mmCIF file with all atom_site columns, C-alpha atoms in Angstrom:
data_model
loop_
_atom_site.group_PDB
_atom_site.id
_atom_site.type_symbol
_atom_site.label_atom_id
_atom_site.label_alt_id
_atom_site.label_comp_id
_atom_site.label_asym_id
_atom_site.label_entity_id
_atom_site.label_seq_id
_atom_site.pdbx_PDB_ins_code
_atom_site.Cartn_x
_atom_site.Cartn_y
_atom_site.Cartn_z
_atom_site.occupancy
_atom_site.B_iso_or_equiv
_atom_site.pdbx_formal_charge
_atom_site.auth_seq_id
_atom_site.auth_comp_id
_atom_site.auth_asym_id
_atom_site.auth_atom_id
_atom_site.pdbx_PDB_model_num
ATOM 1  C CA . MET A 1 1  ? -6.841 -23.415 -17.978 1.00 0.00 ? 1  MET A CA 1
ATOM 2  C CA . PRO A 1 2  ? -3.345 -25.727 -18.263 1.00 0.00 ? 2  PRO A CA 1
ATOM 3  C CA . ARG A 1 3  ? -2.735 -27.281 -21.627 1.00 0.00 ? 3  ARG A CA 1
ATOM 4  C CA . THR A 1 4  ? -0.010 -29.074 -20.381 1.00 0.00 ? 4  THR A CA 1
ATOM 5  C CA . GLU A 1 5  ? 0.219  -32.026 -18.622 1.00 0.00 ? 5  GLU A CA 1
ATOM 6  C CA . THR A 1 6  ? 2.449  -33.929 -16.184 1.00 0.00 ? 6  THR A CA 1
ATOM 7  C CA . VAL A 1 7  ? 3.728  -37.819 -16.207 1.00 0.00 ? 7  VAL A CA 1
ATOM 8  C CA . ARG A 1 8  ? 6.045  -40.363 -16.164 1.00 0.00 ? 8  ARG A CA 1
ATOM 9  C CA . ARG A 1 9  ? 8.161  -42.212 -18.967 1.00 0.00 ? 9  ARG A CA 1
ATOM 10 C CA . ALA A 1 10 ? 10.575 -45.131 -18.661 1.00 0.00 ? 10 ALA A CA 1
ATOM 11 C CA . ALA A 1 11 ? 13.415 -45.010 -20.954 1.00 0.00 ? 11 ALA A CA 1
ATOM 12 C CA . GLY A 1 12 ? 16.690 -45.850 -21.248 1.00 0.00 ? 12 GLY A CA 1
ATOM 13 C CA . GLY A 1 13 ? 16.759 -46.748 -17.164 1.00 0.00 ? 13 GLY A CA 1
ATOM 14 C CA . PHE A 1 14 ? 15.514 -43.604 -16.095 1.00 0.00 ? 14 PHE A CA 1
ATOM 15 C CA . ASP A 1 15 ? 11.799 -42.701 -15.242 1.00 0.00 ? 15 ASP A CA 1
ATOM 16 C CA . THR A 1 16 ? 11.398 -39.495 -16.359 1.00 0.00 ? 16 THR A CA 1
ATOM 17 C CA . THR A 1 17 ? 9.114  -36.594 -15.227 1.00 0.00 ? 17 THR A CA 1
ATOM 18 C CA . LEU A 1 18 ? 7.777  -34.789 -18.273 1.00 0.00 ? 18 LEU A CA 1
ATOM 19 C CA . ILE A 1 19 ? 5.962  -31.881 -19.137 1.00 0.00 ? 19 ILE A CA 1
ATOM 20 C CA . GLN A 1 20 ? 4.291  -32.268 -22.434 1.00 0.00 ? 20 GLN A CA 1
ATOM 21 C CA . GLY A 1 21 ? 1.277  -31.260 -24.196 1.00 0.00 ? 21 GLY A CA 1
ATOM 22 C CA . GLY A 1 22 ? 0.306  -29.788 -27.687 1.00 0.00 ? 22 GLY A CA 1
ATOM 23 C CA . PRO A 1 23 ? -1.189 -31.230 -30.867 1.00 0.00 ? 23 PRO A CA 1
ATOM 24 C CA . PRO A 1 24 ? 1.008  -34.770 -30.648 1.00 0.00 ? 24 PRO A CA 1
ATOM 25 C CA . ASP A 1 25 ? 1.907  -33.966 -34.784 1.00 0.00 ? 25 ASP A CA 1
ATOM 26 C CA . GLY A 1 26 ? 3.194  -30.403 -33.828 1.00 0.00 ? 26 GLY A CA 1
ATOM 27 C CA . GLU A 1 27 ? 6.440  -29.387 -34.641 1.00 0.00 ? 27 GLU A CA 1
ATOM 28 C CA . PRO A 1 28 ? 8.064  -30.013 -31.266 1.00 0.00 ? 28 PRO A CA 1
ATOM 29 C CA . VAL A 1 29 ? 10.034 -28.091 -29.165 1.00 0.00 ? 29 VAL A CA 1
ATOM 30 C CA . LEU A 1 30 ? 12.887 -29.011 -26.127 1.00 0.00 ? 30 LEU A CA 1
ATOM 31 C CA . PHE A 1 31 ? 12.875 -27.557 -23.144 1.00 0.00 ? 31 PHE A CA 1
ATOM 32 C CA . VAL A 1 32 ? 16.485 -28.796 -21.338 1.00 0.00 ? 32 VAL A CA 1
ATOM 33 C CA . HIS A 1 33 ? 16.534 -26.888 -17.801 1.00 0.00 ? 33 HIS A CA 1
ATOM 34 C CA . ASN A 1 34 ? 19.829 -25.617 -16.216 1.00 0.00 ? 34 ASN A CA 1
ATOM 35 C CA . THR A 1 35 ? 21.079 -27.242 -13.448 1.00 0.00 ? 35 THR A CA 1
ATOM 36 C CA . THR A 1 36 ? 20.510 -24.918 -10.369 1.00 0.00 ? 36 THR A CA 1
ATOM 37 C CA . PRO A 1 37 ? 19.514 -26.985 -7.147  1.00 0.00 ? 37 PRO A CA 1
ATOM 38 C CA . GLY A 1 38 ? 16.121 -27.436 -7.199  1.00 0.00 ? 38 GLY A CA 1
ATOM 39 C CA . VAL A 1 39 ? 15.197 -26.415 -10.189 1.00 0.00 ? 39 VAL A CA 1
ATOM 40 C CA . THR A 1 40 ? 12.394 -28.394 -12.364 1.00 0.00 ? 40 THR A CA 1
ATOM 41 C CA . ALA A 1 41 ? 10.768 -28.409 -15.224 1.00 0.00 ? 41 ALA A CA 1
ATOM 42 C CA . ALA A 1 42 ? 7.797  -26.887 -14.503 1.00 0.00 ? 42 ALA A CA 1
ATOM 43 C CA . THR A 1 43 ? 10.011 -23.947 -12.419 1.00 0.00 ? 43 THR A CA 1
ATOM 44 C CA . GLY A 1 44 ? 11.979 -23.418 -15.568 1.00 0.00 ? 44 GLY A CA 1
ATOM 45 C CA . TRP A 1 45 ? 9.426  -23.871 -18.244 1.00 0.00 ? 45 TRP A CA 1
ATOM 46 C CA . GLY A 1 46 ? 5.828  -24.221 -17.115 1.00 0.00 ? 46 GLY A CA 1
ATOM 47 C CA . SER A 1 47 ? 4.388  -21.284 -17.930 1.00 0.00 ? 47 SER A CA 1
ATOM 48 C CA . PHE A 1 48 ? 6.943  -20.487 -21.562 1.00 0.00 ? 48 PHE A CA 1
ATOM 49 C CA . ALA A 1 49 ? 5.516  -24.888 -22.480 1.00 0.00 ? 49 ALA A CA 1
ATOM 50 C CA . SER A 1 50 ? 1.666  -23.724 -21.930 1.00 0.00 ? 50 SER A CA 1
ATOM 51 C CA . ARG A 1 51 ? 1.688  -20.641 -23.719 1.00 0.00 ? 51 ARG A CA 1
ATOM 52 C CA . LEU A 1 52 ? 3.599  -22.284 -26.774 1.00 0.00 ? 52 LEU A CA 1
ATOM 53 C CA . SER A 1 53 ? 1.166  -25.482 -26.468 1.00 0.00 ? 53 SER A CA 1
ATOM 54 C CA . ASP A 1 54 ? -1.025 -24.140 -28.905 1.00 0.00 ? 54 ASP A CA 1
ATOM 55 C CA . GLU A 1 55 ? 1.372  -24.408 -31.692 1.00 0.00 ? 55 GLU A CA 1
ATOM 56 C CA . PHE A 1 56 ? 3.833  -26.924 -31.049 1.00 0.00 ? 56 PHE A CA 1
ATOM 57 C CA . ARG A 1 57 ? 4.212  -30.359 -29.096 1.00 0.00 ? 57 ARG A CA 1
ATOM 58 C CA . VAL A 1 58 ? 6.672  -29.194 -26.249 1.00 0.00 ? 58 VAL A CA 1
ATOM 59 C CA . LEU A 1 59 ? 8.419  -31.625 -24.260 1.00 0.00 ? 59 LEU A CA 1
ATOM 60 C CA . ALA A 1 60 ? 9.789  -30.586 -20.736 1.00 0.00 ? 60 ALA A CA 1
ATOM 61 C CA . PRO A 1 61 ? 11.508 -33.379 -18.639 1.00 0.00 ? 61 PRO A CA 1
ATOM 62 C CA . ASP A 1 62 ? 12.592 -32.635 -15.349 1.00 0.00 ? 62 ASP A CA 1
ATOM 63 C CA . LEU A 1 63 ? 17.190 -34.186 -15.954 1.00 0.00 ? 63 LEU A CA 1
ATOM 64 C CA . VAL A 1 64 ? 18.382 -36.649 -13.803 1.00 0.00 ? 64 VAL A CA 1
ATOM 65 C CA . GLY A 1 65 ? 18.562 -35.334 -9.785  1.00 0.00 ? 65 GLY A CA 1
ATOM 66 C CA . HIS A 1 66 ? 16.052 -32.893 -10.684 1.00 0.00 ? 66 HIS A CA 1
ATOM 67 C CA . GLY A 1 67 ? 12.249 -33.293 -9.876  1.00 0.00 ? 67 GLY A CA 1
ATOM 68 C CA . ALA A 1 68 ? 10.959 -36.691 -9.324  1.00 0.00 ? 68 ALA A CA 1
ATOM 69 C CA . THR A 1 69 ? 13.220 -38.418 -12.628 1.00 0.00 ? 69 THR A CA 1
ATOM 70 C CA . THR A 1 70 ? 14.766 -41.276 -11.329 1.00 0.00 ? 70 THR A CA 1
ATOM 71 C CA . CYS A 1 71 ? 18.210 -43.432 -12.559 1.00 0.00 ? 71 CYS A CA 1
ATOM 72 C CA . GLU A 1 72 ? 17.859 -47.177 -12.033 1.00 0.00 ? 72 GLU A CA 1
ATOM 73 C CA . ARG A 1 73 ? 21.465 -47.635 -11.988 1.00 0.00 ? 73 ARG A CA 1
ATOM 74 C CA . PRO A 1 74 ? 23.660 -45.235 -10.140 1.00 0.00 ? 74 PRO A CA 1
ATOM 75 C CA . VAL A 1 75 ? 24.816 -41.939 -11.391 1.00 0.00 ? 75 VAL A CA 1
ATOM 76 C CA . ARG A 1 76 ? 28.946 -41.141 -11.613 1.00 0.00 ? 76 ARG A CA 1
ATOM 77 C CA . THR A 1 77 ? 30.009 -38.514 -10.581 1.00 0.00 ? 77 THR A CA 1
ATOM 78 C CA . GLY A 1 78 ? 32.899 -35.520 -12.738 1.00 0.00 ? 78 GLY A CA 1
ATOM 79 C CA . LEU A 1 79 ? 30.957 -33.582 -14.881 1.00 0.00 ? 79 LEU A CA 1
ATOM 80 C CA . ALA A 1 80 ? 32.250 -35.500 -18.102 1.00 0.00 ? 80 ALA A CA 1
ATOM 81 C CA . ALA A 1 81 ? 30.099 -38.333 -16.800 1.00 0.00 ? 81 ALA A CA 1
ATOM 82 C CA . TRP A 1 82 ? 27.172 -36.430 -15.414 1.00 0.00 ? 82 TRP A CA 1
ATOM 83 C CA . THR A 1 83 ? 26.638 -34.561 -18.650 1.00 0.00 ? 83 THR A CA 1
ATOM 84 C CA . ARG A 1 84 ? 27.219 -37.580 -20.601 1.00 0.00 ? 84 ARG A CA 1
ATOM 85 C CA . THR A 1 85 ? 24.210 -39.223 -18.458 1.00 0.00 ? 85 THR A CA 1
ATOM 86 C CA . ARG A 1 86 ? 21.836 -36.451 -18.674 1.00 0.00 ? 86 ARG A CA 1
ATOM 87 C CA . VAL A 1 87 ? 22.622 -37.155 -22.556 1.00 0.00 ? 87 VAL A CA 1
ATOM 88 C CA . ALA A 1 88 ? 21.359 -40.615 -22.539 1.00 0.00 ? 88 ALA A CA 1
ATOM 89 C CA . GLN A 1 89 ? 18.270 -39.805 -20.298 1.00 0.00 ? 89 GLN A CA 1
ATOM 90 C CA . VAL A 1 90 ? 16.964 -37.129 -23.173 1.00 0.00 ? 90 VAL A CA 1
ATOM 91 C CA . LEU A 1 91 ? 18.480 -38.899 -26.244 1.00 0.00 ? 91 LEU A CA 1
ATOM 92 C CA . ALA A 1 92 ? 16.018 -42.634 -24.527 1.00 0.00 ? 92 ALA A CA 1
ATOM 93 C CA . LEU A 1 93 ? 13.039 -40.437 -23.576 1.00 0.00 ? 93 LEU A CA 1
ATOM 94 C CA . LEU A 1 94 ? 12.845 -39.072 -27.328 1.00 0.00 ? 94 LEU A CA 1
ATOM 95 C CA . ASP A 1 95 ? 13.298 -42.013 -28.795 1.00 0.00 ? 95 ASP A CA 1
ATOM 96 C CA . GLU A 1 96 ? 10.753 -43.488 -26.525 1.00 0.00 ? 96 GLU A CA 1
ATOM 97 C CA . LEU A 1 97 ? 8.242  -40.564 -27.833 1.00 0.00 ? 97 LEU A CA 1
#
């Protein structure tokens, strides 16, 4: 039986698909997947997040450009700009949660 759920959260101009689970007041664990084409939080971290959700609050977002996560503005290209966009997404999501 899964101990996590997939939800969508709007924050900072991003609509992020997120795996979450565990006790709301549990110590948080943030899983960030790599940027290999086709990777998502579910494929990269789903089983780990589920196993750890008994003791921790687990959060595994799909970064912009992966899964069903979207951004309301065009994402600039280039390593630095792309990295800044991802950092902004994760920080906005954490502020929202």
